[in-house]
Tab-separated table of C-alpha atoms and ligand atoms in Angstrom:
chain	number	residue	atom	x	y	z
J	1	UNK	CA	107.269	80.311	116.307
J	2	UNK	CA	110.936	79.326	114.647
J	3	UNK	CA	114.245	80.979	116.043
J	4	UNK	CA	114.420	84.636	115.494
J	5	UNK	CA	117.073	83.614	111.982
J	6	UNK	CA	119.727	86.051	110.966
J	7	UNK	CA	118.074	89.267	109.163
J	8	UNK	CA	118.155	92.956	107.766
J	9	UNK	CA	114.569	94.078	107.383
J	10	UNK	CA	112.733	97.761	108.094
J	11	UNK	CA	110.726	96.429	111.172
J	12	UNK	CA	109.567	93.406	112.648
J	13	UNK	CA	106.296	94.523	114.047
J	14	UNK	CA	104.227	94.940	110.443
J	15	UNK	CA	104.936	90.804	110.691
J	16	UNK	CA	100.674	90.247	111.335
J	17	UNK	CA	99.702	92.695	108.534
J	18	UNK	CA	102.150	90.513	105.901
J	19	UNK	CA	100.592	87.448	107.321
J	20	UNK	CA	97.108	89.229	106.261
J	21	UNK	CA	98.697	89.098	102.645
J	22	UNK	CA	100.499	85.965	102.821
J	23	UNK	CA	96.838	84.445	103.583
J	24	UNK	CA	95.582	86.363	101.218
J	25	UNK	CA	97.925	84.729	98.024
J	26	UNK	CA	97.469	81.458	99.641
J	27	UNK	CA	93.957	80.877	98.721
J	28	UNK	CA	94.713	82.004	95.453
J	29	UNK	CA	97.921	79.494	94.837
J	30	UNK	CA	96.600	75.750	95.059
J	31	UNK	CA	99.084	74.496	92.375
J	32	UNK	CA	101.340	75.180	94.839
J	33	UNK	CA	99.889	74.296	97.943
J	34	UNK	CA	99.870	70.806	96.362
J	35	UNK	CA	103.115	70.512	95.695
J	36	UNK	CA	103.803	71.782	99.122
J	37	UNK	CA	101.822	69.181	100.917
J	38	UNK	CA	103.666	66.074	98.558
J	39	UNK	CA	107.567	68.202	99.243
J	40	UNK	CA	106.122	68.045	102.868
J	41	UNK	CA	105.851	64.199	102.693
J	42	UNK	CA	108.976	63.458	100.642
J	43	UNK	CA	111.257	66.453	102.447
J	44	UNK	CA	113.300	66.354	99.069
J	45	UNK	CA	114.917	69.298	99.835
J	46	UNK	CA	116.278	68.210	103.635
J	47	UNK	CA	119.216	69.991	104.295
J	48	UNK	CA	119.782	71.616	100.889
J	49	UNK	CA	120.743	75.652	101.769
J	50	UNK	CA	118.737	77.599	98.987
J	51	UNK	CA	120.218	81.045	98.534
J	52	UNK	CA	117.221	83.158	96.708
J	53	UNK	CA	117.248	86.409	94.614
J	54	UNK	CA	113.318	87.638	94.676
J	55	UNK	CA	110.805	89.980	94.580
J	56	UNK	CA	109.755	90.362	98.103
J	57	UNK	CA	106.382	90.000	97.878
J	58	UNK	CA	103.290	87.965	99.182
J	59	UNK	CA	103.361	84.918	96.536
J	60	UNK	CA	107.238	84.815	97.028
J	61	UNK	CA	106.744	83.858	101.061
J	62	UNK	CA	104.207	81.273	99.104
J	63	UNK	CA	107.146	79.577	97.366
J	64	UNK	CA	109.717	80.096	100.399
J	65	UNK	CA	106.857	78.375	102.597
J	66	UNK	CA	106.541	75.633	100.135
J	67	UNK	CA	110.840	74.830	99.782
J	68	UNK	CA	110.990	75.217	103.539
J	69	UNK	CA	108.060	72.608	103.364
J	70	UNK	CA	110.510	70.053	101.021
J	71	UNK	CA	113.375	70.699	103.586
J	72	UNK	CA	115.547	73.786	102.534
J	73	UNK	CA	116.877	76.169	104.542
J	74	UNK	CA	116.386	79.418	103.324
J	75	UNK	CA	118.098	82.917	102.910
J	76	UNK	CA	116.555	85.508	100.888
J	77	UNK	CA	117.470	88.937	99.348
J	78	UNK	CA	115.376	91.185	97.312
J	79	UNK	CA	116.160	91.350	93.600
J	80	UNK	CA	114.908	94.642	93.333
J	81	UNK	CA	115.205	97.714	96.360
J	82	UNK	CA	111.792	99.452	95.245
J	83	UNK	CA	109.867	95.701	94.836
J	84	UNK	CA	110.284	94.691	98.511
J	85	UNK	CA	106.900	94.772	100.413
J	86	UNK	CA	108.304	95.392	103.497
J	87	UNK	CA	105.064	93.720	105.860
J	88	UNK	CA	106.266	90.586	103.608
J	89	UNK	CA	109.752	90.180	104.566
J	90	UNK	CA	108.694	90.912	108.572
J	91	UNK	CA	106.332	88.032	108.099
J	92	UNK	CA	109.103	85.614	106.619
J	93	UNK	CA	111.176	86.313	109.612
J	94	UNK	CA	108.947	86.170	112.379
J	95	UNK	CA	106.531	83.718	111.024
J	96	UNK	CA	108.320	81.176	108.550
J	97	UNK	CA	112.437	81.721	110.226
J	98	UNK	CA	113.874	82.563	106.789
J	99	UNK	CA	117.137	84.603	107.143
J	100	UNK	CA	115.574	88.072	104.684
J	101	UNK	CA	117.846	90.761	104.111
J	102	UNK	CA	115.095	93.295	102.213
J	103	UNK	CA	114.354	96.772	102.641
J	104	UNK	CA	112.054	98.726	100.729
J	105	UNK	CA	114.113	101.592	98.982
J	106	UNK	CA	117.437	100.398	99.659
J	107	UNK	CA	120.063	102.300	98.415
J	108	UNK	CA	122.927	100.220	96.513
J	109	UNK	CA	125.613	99.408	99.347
J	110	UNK	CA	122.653	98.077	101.230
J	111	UNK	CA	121.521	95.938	98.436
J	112	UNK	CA	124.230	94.612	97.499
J	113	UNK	CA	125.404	93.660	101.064
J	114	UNK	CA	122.133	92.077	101.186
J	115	UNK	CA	123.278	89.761	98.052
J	116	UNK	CA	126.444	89.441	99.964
J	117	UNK	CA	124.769	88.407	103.279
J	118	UNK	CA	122.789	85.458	101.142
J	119	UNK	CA	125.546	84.461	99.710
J	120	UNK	CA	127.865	84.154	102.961
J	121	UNK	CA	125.136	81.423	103.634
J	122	UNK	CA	127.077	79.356	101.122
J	123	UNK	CA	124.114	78.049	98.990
J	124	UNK	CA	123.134	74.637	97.045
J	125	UNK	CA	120.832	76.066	95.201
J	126	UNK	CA	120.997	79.625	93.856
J	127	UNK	CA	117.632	80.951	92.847
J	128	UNK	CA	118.005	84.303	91.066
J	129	UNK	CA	115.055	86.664	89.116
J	130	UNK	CA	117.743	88.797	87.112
J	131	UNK	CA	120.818	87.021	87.430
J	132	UNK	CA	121.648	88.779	90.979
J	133	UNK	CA	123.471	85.842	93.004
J	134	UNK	CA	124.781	84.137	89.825
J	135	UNK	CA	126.503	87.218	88.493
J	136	UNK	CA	128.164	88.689	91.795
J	137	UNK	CA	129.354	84.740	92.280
J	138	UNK	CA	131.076	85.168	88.904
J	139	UNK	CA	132.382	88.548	89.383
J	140	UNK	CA	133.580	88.527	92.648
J	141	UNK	CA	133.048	85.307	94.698
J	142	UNK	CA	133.781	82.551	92.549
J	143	UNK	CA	134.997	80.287	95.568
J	144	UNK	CA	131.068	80.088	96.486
J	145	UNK	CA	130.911	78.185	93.108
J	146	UNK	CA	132.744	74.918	94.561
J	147	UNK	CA	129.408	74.369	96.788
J	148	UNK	CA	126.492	75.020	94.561
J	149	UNK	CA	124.996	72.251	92.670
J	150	UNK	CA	122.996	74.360	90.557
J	151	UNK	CA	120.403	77.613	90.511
J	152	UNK	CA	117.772	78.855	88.655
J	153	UNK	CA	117.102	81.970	86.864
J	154	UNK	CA	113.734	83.213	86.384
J	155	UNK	CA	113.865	85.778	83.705
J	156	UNK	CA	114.018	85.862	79.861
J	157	UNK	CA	116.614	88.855	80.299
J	158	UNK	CA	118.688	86.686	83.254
J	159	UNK	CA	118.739	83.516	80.240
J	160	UNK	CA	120.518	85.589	77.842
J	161	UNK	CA	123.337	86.974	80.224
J	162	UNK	CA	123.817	83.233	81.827
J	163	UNK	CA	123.915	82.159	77.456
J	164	UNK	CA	126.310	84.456	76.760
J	165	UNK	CA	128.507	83.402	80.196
J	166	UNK	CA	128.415	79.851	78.720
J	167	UNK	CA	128.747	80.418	75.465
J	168	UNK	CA	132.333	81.964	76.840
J	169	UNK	CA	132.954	78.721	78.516
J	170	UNK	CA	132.701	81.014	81.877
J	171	UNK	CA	129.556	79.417	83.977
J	172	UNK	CA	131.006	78.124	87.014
J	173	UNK	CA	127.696	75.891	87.663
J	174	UNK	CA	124.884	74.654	86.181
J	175	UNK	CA	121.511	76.789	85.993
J	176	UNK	CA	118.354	75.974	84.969
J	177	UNK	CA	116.390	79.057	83.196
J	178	UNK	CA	112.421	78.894	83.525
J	179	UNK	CA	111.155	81.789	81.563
J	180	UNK	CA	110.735	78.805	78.726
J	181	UNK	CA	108.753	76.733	80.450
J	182	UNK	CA	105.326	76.656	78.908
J	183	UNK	CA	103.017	77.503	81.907
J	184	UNK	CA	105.168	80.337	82.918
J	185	UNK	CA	105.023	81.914	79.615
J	186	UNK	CA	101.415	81.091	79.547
J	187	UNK	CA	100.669	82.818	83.232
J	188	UNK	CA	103.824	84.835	83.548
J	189	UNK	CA	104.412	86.799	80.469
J	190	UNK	CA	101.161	86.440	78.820
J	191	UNK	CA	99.089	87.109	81.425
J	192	UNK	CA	100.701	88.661	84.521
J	193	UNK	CA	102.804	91.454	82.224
J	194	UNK	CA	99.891	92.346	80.597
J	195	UNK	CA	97.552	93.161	83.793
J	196	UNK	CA	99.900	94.227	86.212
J	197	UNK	CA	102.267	96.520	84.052
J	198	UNK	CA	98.714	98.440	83.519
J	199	UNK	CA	97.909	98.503	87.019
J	200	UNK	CA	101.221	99.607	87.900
J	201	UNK	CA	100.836	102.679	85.338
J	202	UNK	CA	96.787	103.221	86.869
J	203	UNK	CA	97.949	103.226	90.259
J	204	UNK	CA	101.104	105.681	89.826
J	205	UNK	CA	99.216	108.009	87.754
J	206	UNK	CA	95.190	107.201	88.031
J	207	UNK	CA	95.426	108.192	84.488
J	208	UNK	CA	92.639	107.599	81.699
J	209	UNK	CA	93.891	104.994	79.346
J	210	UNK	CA	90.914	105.247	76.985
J	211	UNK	CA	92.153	107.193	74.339
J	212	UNK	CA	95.635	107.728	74.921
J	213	UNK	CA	98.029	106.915	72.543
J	214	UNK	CA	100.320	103.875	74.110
J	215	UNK	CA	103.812	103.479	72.921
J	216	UNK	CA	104.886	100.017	73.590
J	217	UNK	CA	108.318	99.036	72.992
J	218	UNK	CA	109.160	95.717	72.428
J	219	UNK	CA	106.554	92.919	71.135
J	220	UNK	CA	107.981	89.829	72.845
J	221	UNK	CA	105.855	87.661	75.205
J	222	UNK	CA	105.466	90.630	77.790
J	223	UNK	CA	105.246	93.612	75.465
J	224	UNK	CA	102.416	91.417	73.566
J	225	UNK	CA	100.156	91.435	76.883
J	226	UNK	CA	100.841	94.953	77.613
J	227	UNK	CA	99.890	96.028	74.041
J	228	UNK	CA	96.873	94.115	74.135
J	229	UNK	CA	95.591	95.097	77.930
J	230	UNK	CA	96.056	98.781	76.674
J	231	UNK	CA	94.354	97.773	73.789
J	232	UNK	CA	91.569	96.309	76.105
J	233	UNK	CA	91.756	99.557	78.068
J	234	UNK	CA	90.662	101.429	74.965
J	235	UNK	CA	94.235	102.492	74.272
J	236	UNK	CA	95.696	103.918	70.754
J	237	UNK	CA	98.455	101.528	70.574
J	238	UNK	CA	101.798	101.833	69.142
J	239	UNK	CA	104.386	99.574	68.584
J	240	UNK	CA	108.133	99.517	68.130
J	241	UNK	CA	110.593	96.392	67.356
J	242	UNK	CA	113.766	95.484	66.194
J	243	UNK	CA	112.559	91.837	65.089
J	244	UNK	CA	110.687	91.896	61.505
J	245	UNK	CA	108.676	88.832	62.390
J	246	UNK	CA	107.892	90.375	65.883
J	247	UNK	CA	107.165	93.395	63.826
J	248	UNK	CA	104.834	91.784	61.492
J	249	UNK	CA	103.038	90.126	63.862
J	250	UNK	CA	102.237	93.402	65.667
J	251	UNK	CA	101.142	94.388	62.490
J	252	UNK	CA	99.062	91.907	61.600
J	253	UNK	CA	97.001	91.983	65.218
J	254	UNK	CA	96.420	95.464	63.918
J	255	UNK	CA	98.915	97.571	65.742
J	256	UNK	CA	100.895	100.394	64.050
J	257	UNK	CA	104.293	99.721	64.242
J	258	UNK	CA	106.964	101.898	63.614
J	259	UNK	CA	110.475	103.572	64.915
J	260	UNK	CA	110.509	104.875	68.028
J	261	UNK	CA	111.414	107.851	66.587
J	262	UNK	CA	108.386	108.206	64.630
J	263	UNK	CA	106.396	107.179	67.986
J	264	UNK	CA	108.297	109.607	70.482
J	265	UNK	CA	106.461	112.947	69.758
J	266	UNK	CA	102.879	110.820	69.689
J	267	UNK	CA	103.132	108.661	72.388
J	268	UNK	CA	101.044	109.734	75.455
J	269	UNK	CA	102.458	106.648	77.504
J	270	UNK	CA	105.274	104.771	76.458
J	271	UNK	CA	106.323	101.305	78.211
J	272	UNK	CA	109.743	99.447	77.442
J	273	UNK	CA	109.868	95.555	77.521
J	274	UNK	CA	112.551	94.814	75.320
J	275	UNK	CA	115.609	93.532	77.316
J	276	UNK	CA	117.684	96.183	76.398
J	277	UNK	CA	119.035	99.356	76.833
J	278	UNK	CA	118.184	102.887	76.128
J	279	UNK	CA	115.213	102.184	73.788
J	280	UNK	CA	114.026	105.306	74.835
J	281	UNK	CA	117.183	108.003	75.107
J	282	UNK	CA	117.978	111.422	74.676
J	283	UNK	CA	116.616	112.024	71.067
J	284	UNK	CA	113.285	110.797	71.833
J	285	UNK	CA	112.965	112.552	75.192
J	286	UNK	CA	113.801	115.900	72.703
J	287	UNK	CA	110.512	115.414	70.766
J	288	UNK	CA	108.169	114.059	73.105
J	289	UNK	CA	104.808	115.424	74.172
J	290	UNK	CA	103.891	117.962	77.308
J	291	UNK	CA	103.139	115.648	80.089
J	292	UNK	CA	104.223	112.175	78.613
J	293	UNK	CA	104.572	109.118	81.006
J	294	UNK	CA	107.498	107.044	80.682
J	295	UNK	CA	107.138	103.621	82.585
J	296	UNK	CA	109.376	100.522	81.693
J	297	UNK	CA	108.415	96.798	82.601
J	298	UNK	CA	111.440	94.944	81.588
J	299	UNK	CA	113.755	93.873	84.119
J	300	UNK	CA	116.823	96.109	84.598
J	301	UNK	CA	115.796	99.801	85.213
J	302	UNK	CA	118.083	100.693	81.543
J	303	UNK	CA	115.807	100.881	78.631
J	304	UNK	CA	114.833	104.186	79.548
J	305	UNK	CA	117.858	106.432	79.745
J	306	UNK	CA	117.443	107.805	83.260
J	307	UNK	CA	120.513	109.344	83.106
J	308	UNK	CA	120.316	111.626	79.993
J	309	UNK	CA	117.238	112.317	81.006
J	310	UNK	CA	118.667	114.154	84.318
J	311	UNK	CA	121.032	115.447	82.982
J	312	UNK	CA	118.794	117.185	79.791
J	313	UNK	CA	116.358	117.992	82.366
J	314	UNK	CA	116.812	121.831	84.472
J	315	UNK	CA	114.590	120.376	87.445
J	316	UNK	CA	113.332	117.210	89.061
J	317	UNK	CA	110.341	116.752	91.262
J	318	UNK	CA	108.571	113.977	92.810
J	319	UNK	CA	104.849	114.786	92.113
J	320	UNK	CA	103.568	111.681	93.607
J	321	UNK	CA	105.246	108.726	95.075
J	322	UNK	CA	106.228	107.135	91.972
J	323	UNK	CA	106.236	109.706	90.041
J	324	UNK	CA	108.729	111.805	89.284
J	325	UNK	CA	108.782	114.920	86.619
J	326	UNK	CA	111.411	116.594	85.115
J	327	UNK	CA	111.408	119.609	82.855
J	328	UNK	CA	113.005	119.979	79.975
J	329	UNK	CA	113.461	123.423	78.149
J	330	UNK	CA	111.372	126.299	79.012
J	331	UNK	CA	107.738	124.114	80.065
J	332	UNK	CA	108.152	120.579	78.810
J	333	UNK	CA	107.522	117.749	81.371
J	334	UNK	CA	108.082	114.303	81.151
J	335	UNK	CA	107.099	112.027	84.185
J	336	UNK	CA	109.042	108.827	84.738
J	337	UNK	CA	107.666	106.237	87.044
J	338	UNK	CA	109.091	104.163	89.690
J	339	UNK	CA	112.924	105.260	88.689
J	340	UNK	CA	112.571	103.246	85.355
J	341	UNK	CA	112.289	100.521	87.624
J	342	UNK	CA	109.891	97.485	86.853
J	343	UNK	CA	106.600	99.602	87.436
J	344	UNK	CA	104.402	96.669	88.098
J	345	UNK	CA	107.039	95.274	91.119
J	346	UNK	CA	107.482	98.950	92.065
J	347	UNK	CA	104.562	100.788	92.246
J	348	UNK	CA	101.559	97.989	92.104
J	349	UNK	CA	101.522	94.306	93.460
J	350	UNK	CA	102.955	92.851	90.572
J	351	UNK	CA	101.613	89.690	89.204
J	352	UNK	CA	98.455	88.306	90.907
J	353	UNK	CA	98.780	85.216	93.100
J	354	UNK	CA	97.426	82.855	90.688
J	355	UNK	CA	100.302	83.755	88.230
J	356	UNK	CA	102.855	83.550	90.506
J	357	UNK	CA	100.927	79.978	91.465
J	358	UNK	CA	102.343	78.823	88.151
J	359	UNK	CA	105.425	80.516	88.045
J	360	UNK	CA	106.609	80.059	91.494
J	361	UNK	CA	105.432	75.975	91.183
J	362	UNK	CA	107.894	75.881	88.276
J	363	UNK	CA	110.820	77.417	91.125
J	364	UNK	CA	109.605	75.010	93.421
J	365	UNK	CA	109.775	71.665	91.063
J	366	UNK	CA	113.079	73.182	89.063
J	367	UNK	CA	114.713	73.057	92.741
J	368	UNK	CA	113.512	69.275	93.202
J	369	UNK	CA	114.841	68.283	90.157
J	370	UNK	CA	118.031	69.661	90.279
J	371	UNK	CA	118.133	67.904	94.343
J	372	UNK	CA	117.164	64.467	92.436
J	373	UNK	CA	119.999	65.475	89.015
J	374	UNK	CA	122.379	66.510	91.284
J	375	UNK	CA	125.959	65.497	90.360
J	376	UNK	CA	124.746	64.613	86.298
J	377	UNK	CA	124.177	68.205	85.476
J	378	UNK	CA	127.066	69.450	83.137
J	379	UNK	CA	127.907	73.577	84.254
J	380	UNK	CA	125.584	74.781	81.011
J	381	UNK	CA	122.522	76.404	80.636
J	382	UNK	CA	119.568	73.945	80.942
J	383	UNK	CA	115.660	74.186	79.948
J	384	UNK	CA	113.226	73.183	82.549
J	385	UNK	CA	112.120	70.126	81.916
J	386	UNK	CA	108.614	69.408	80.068
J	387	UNK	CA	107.883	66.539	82.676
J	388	UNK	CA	107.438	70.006	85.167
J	389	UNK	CA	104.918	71.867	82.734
J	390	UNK	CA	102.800	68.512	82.341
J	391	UNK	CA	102.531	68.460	86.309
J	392	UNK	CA	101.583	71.872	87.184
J	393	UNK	CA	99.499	71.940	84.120
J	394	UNK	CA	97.540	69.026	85.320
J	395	UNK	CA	98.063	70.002	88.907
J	396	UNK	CA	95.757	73.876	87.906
J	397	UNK	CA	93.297	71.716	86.078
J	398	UNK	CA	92.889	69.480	88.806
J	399	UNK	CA	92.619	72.579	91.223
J	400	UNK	CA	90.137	74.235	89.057
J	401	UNK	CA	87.810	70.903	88.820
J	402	UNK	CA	88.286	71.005	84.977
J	403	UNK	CA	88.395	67.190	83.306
J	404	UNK	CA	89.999	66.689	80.335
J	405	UNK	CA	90.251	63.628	77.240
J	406	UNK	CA	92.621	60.816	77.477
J	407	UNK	CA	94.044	59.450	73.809
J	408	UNK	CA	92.493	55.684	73.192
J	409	UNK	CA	94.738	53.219	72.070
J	410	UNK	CA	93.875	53.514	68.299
J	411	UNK	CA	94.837	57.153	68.688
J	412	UNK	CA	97.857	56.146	70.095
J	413	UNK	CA	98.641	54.054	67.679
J	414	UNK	CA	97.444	56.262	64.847
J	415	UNK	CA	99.945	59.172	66.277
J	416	UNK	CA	102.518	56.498	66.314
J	417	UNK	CA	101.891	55.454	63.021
J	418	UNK	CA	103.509	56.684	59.163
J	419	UNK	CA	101.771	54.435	56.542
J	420	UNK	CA	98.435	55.929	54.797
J	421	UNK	CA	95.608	56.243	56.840
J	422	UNK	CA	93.195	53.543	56.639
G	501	LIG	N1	107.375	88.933	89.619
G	501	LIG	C1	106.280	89.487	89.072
G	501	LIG	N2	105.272	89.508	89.958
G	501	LIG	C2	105.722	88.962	91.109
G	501	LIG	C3	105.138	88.712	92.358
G	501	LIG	N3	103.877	89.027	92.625
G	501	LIG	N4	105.919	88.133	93.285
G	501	LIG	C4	107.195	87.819	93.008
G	501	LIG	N5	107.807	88.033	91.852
G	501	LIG	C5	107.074	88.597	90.889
């Protein structure tokens, strides 16, 4: 066993049953596995202090196992305090060493010393889901800047706030956002969105979906899959955007679309994956149904107004453990799940270990890369590179026995070629 590392977690001794799950995600992630037995040969990664931002969860000790594999030495913080699987981080201390400073259920001062306590670690390499480490670096701990070569951000929402830093000539260091690359949108939003959002919602409320009438808001890569698993589910779906070719698009897979205002007194479920804030506020709470379930999937718990809704509500209860109702006027209830927190994170597994296999390989390769770039990387925002797509792509195929075509050389050529064809 490694040296008992530096740690804040809720108890050591549920260490065997997160080793249960850690087993269980690691038959399930072979992308990664691979990569973990070639970072084990090259040790890419020797010495380099990775300061991580994460979901606590089974497939996450997969990627920490895999960088501490390549070298790094490790300190982790969750980057969300209902997401934290609590057997998890007990595992990554006891088992794998990794300084973890996670708690399920956190409240804020212990969260964000737990950001503080990864970041006294004085990273290389910040890896953030949400923009956690990066942001309190550039609010309050700039000096940390001076020794990080670069991090990485995992989340569409996380790419926009590090754009807009840069775009003010503020980003102290250079970060590499992944929620382009091609096989994360491909497992990540496409498919893991999709299934576990719906989970998430089943195993709050072990509600019926057939038949209900699902608002979904936002019809980005995420909102997409959820509107189509509810779909699958034998959902009425609904669908609300800003964007007219997002719009049209949900139109023309057959979705109504329409303001949420129209949707709010139909909707039986409504889920939020837009990136933004109060998408569902105080007028729509007003006209919605008896017994309507709010759940949101994007990242920051904000696109439903949480606070309006208190404050509209006369009472609060928690009717199940991640569920809570409030009542508006003299018998309405509305029941919000997981605190407008990220319901798949917070109240299922979230994405299923072969997601994450893809996701979590892009982490693992983004972190090489920026090891073997360091020093040429200008403080901007930077797209993963497609060299790491065409690896893990042909790493899953490769896992999952599946051969594919090579071009000849007349192809080649033919590709390569402008004159008519002859
Ligand atoms: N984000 C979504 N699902 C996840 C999971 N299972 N582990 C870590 N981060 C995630």
């Amino acid at each position: 066993m490694p040296p008992r590392p530096a740690c804040d977690i809720s108890d050591l001794s549920l260490a065997s049953a997160g080793r249960e799950r850690v087993v269980w995600a690691v038959r399930r992630m072979p992308v990664l596995a691979a990569v973990r037995e070639r970072l084990g040969r090259e040790r890419p990664l020797e010495g380099i202090r990775i300061g991580a931002s994460l979901h606590v969860t089974a497939e996450t000790a997969v990627l920490l196992r895999t960088l501490v594999a390549g070298g790094a030495d490790l300190a982790l913080c969750a980057s969300n305090p209902l997401s934290t699987n609590d057997e998890v981080a007990a595992f990554l201390v006891a088992d794998e060493g990794i300084a973890t400073f996670a708690r399920r259920g956190e409240d804020r001062a212990t969260y964000d010393g737990h950001i503080e306590a990864v970041l006294d670690s004085k990273p290389m390499i910040t890896i953030d889901d949400g923009c956690e480490l990066v942001g309190r670096i550039h609010l309050s701990r700039p000096a940390t800047a001076s020794a990080v070569m670069a991090g990485t951000e995992d989340t569409t929402t996380g790419a926009v706030r590090l754009r807009a830093l840069a775009s003010a000539g503020a980003l102290l260091y250079p970060v590499v956002v992944l929620s382009g690359a091609a096989t994360r949108i491909l497992a990540d939003s496409r498919h893991g969105t999709g299934q576990s959002t719906l989970d998430g919602i089943m195993r709050a409320t072990n509600v019926l979906i057939a038949g209900a009438t699902v608002v979904v808001a936002g019809y980005g890569n995420c909102g997409r899959a959820i509107a189509s698993r509810a779909r699958g589910l034998g959902a009425l779906v609904i669908v609300t955007e800003v964007d007219p070719m997002r719009a049209l698009e949900a139109v023309t897979e057959g979705f109504r679309v329409m303001r949420m205002e129209e949707a709010a007194p139909l909707g039986d479920i409504f889920v939020t994956a837009t990136g933004n804030r109060d998408v569902i506020s105080a007028d729509h709470f007003g006209v919605m149904r008896d017994g309507a379930i709010l759940a949101n999937a994007g990242q920051f718990d904000l696109e439903i107004a949480v606070g309006a809704l208190g404050r509209l509500a006369s009472e609060r209860t928690r009717l199940r453990p991640m569920v809570d109702e409030y009542v508006l006027g003299e018998s309405r209830r509305l029941l919000l799940l997981a605190e407008g927190r990220l319901v798949n994170l917070a109240a299922a597994d979230g994405h299923p270990p072969q997601v994450m296999d893809l996701s979590f390989a892009v982490q693992a390769l983004a972190c090489e890369w920026i090891v073997r770039h360091a020093g040429t990387l200008a403080p901007s925002v930077h797209e993963a590179p497609g060299s790491i797509d065409d690896e893990i792509a042909r790493l899953k195929l490769e896992a999952a026995g599946v051969e594919i075509d090579a071009l000849s050389e007349a192809q080649r050529e033919y590709l390569a070629s402008w004159g008519s064809p002859s």
